[in-house]
Coordinates of C-alpha atoms in Angstrom, one line a residue:
M1 CA 10.6 33.2 -5.1
N2 CA 9.6 29.4 -4.1
K3 CA 8.6 29.5 -0.7
I4 CA 6.7 26.7 1.8
P5 CA 4.3 28.2 3.9
D6 CA 4.2 27.2 7.4
R7 CA 1.2 26.1 9.7
E8 CA 0.1 29.5 10.9
E9 CA 0.8 31.1 7.1
C10 CA -1.4 28.3 5.5
L11 CA -4.1 29.4 8.2
R12 CA -3.9 32.7 7.3
L13 CA -4.0 32.3 3.5
L14 CA -7.3 30.2 3.8
S15 CA -8.8 32.9 6.4
E16 CA -7.9 35.7 3.2
Y17 CA -8.8 33.8 0.7
G18 CA -12.2 33.2 2.4
T19 CA -12.2 29.5 2.6
P20 CA -15.3 28.3 4.1
Y21 CA -14.7 26.7 8.1
H22 CA -15.7 23.3 6.6
V23 CA -13.3 23.2 4.2
I24 CA -10.6 24.3 6.2
R25 CA -11.8 20.9 8.5
H26 CA -11.1 19.0 5.3
C27 CA -8.0 20.6 4.5
M28 CA -6.5 19.8 8.2
A29 CA -7.7 16.4 8.5
V30 CA -6.2 15.3 5.0
C31 CA -3.0 17.0 6.1
R32 CA -2.9 15.0 9.5
V33 CA -3.2 11.6 7.1
A34 CA -0.6 12.6 4.5
V35 CA 1.9 14.0 7.3
S36 CA 1.0 11.1 9.4
I37 CA 2.2 8.6 5.9
G38 CA 5.2 11.1 5.4
E39 CA 6.3 10.8 8.6
R40 CA 6.0 7.0 9.1
L41 CA 7.6 6.5 5.5
N42 CA 10.8 8.8 6.5
E43 CA 11.1 6.2 9.7
K44 CA 11.3 4.1 7.5
G45 CA 14.0 5.6 5.0
Y46 CA 11.9 7.9 2.7
N47 CA 12.7 11.8 2.3
I48 CA 9.4 13.2 1.9
N49 CA 9.5 17.0 2.8
I50 CA 7.5 17.2 5.4
E51 CA 6.6 21.0 4.9
L52 CA 5.6 20.9 1.7
L53 CA 3.6 18.1 2.1
R54 CA 1.9 19.7 5.2
A55 CA 1.6 23.4 2.9
A56 CA 0.1 21.3 0.2
A57 CA -2.3 19.8 1.7
M58 CA -3.4 22.1 4.2
L59 CA -4.0 24.3 0.8
H60 CA -5.3 22.0 -1.8
D61 CA -8.9 23.0 -1.8
I62 CA -8.0 26.8 -0.7
A63 CA -10.4 28.0 -3.6
R64 CA -13.0 24.7 -3.5
V65 CA -16.1 27.3 -3.9
H66 CA -15.0 27.7 -7.4
D67 CA -15.3 25.7 -10.4
M68 CA -11.8 24.5 -11.7
H69 CA -10.7 25.1 -8.0
E70 CA -7.2 22.9 -8.4
T71 CA -6.3 25.6 -11.0
V72 CA -7.9 28.4 -9.2
G73 CA -6.0 27.6 -6.2
A74 CA -2.6 26.8 -8.0
K75 CA -2.7 30.5 -9.5
Y76 CA -3.3 32.5 -6.3
L77 CA -0.8 30.3 -4.5
K78 CA 2.1 31.1 -7.4
E79 CA 0.9 34.4 -7.2
K80 CA 2.3 34.8 -3.8
G81 CA 5.1 33.1 -4.3
Y82 CA 4.1 29.4 -3.4
K83 CA 5.3 27.8 -6.2
S84 CA 6.4 23.8 -4.9
V85 CA 2.7 24.4 -3.6
A86 CA 1.2 25.4 -6.0
D87 CA 2.1 22.6 -8.4
I88 CA 1.0 19.9 -6.6
V89 CA -2.7 21.8 -5.5
I90 CA -3.3 21.8 -9.5
Q91 CA -2.7 17.8 -9.7
H92 CA -4.3 16.7 -6.8
T93 CA -7.9 16.3 -8.6
K94 CA -7.1 14.8 -11.2
Y95 CA -3.6 12.5 -10.6
H96 CA -4.2 9.1 -11.2
D97 CA -0.8 7.9 -12.1
F98 CA 0.8 7.2 -8.4
N99 CA 4.5 6.9 -8.4
P100 CA 5.9 3.6 -7.3
V101 CA 6.4 3.5 -4.0
P102 CA 9.8 3.1 -3.5
K103 CA 9.7 6.8 -5.3
I104 CA 6.5 8.5 -3.6
N105 CA 6.6 11.5 -3.2
E106 CA 4.4 14.4 -1.4
T107 CA 1.8 15.1 -4.4
D108 CA 1.3 11.1 -4.0
L109 CA 0.6 11.3 -0.2
L110 CA -1.6 14.7 -0.7
C111 CA -3.9 12.5 -2.9
V112 CA -3.6 9.3 -0.7
G113 CA -4.9 11.8 2.5
D114 CA -7.7 13.7 -0.3
R115 CA -8.8 10.4 -1.5
T116 CA -9.2 8.8 2.1
V117 CA -11.1 11.6 4.1
K118 CA -14.5 12.5 4.1
E119 CA -16.0 16.2 5.1
D120 CA -13.4 16.2 8.3
Q121 CA -12.7 12.8 9.2
Y122 CA -10.3 9.8 8.2
V123 CA -13.1 7.2 6.9
G124 CA -10.7 5.1 4.4
V125 CA -10.9 4.0 0.8
D126 CA -13.8 2.4 0.6
E127 CA -16.7 4.6 2.7
R128 CA -14.6 8.1 0.8
M129 CA -14.9 6.6 -2.6
E130 CA -18.9 5.0 -2.0
Y131 CA -19.5 8.9 -1.3
I132 CA -18.0 9.8 -4.5
K133 CA -20.0 7.7 -6.3
E134 CA -23.2 8.5 -4.6
K135 CA -22.2 12.1 -5.3
A136 CA -21.4 11.8 -9.0
L137 CA -24.8 9.8 -9.8
R138 CA -27.2 12.7 -7.8
M139 CA -25.3 14.9 -9.6
G140 CA -26.4 12.9 -12.9
R141 CA -22.9 11.6 -14.2
D142 CA -23.2 8.3 -13.8
A143 CA -20.9 7.5 -16.7
F144 CA -18.3 7.9 -14.0
I145 CA -19.3 5.5 -12.1
P146 CA -16.7 2.7 -13.7
G147 CA -13.7 5.3 -13.4
I148 CA -14.5 5.8 -9.7
E149 CA -14.5 2.0 -9.3
K150 CA -11.4 1.3 -11.1
G151 CA -9.6 4.3 -9.3
R152 CA -10.9 2.9 -5.9
L153 CA -9.4 -0.3 -6.4
M154 CA -6.4 1.0 -7.6
L155 CA -5.8 3.1 -4.1
K156 CA -6.5 0.4 -2.5
E157 CA -3.4 -1.8 -3.8
Y158 CA -1.5 1.6 -3.5
I159 CA -2.1 1.8 -0.3
H160 CA -1.3 -1.8 0.6
E161 CA 2.2 -1.4 -0.9
I162 CA 2.4 1.6 1.5
E163 CA 1.3 -0.4 4.6
D164 CA 3.6 -2.8 3.5
V165 CA 6.1 -0.2 4.0
M166 CA 4.8 1.2 7.0
G167 CA 4.6 -2.1 8.8
I168 CA 0.9 -1.3 10.2
T169 CA -2.1 -0.2 8.5
L170 CA -3.4 3.1 7.5
D171 CA -6.1 2.6 9.6
E172 CA -4.3 1.9 12.4
L173 CA -1.6 4.4 11.7
M174 CA -4.6 7.1 12.0
K175 CA -6.7 5.4 14.9
G176 CA -6.9 8.4 17.5
K177 CA -5.6 11.1 15.2

């Protein structure tokens, strides 16, 4: 069976799994960003599955307390019968090959949302990537910095292309949300 959990079921799953409250707040913020973009793109003629996007965004860090949290979370969700959600969750930490904007999908939007949210607030690409760089440096992973910077530049360009389609900047879209 391949079902998609609604918002209430997502919250139940997060609680049942024991996901910490601050992580749940992060997931909800990522969901706000991703769904806001998806809905705006749908208004422009795209066909984003908002229910799938909402569920994947709300559950992407369900197992964040574990190493390889994307794999652990995806396995748990698949066992619960949420294969399409699990297929997105397992990709979110190492996803770099974004689809061209005309073929953008739910995984692309989840990753844009996740990479523009710090803790439980939309902050945009630069602040989020600066936070990730600082975290890598604190962990002694200096070798990751060039890759993080390359990813930041690529993501900024990708978001610019999305903004062109939406007819509004992401910062403007997220104002007040």
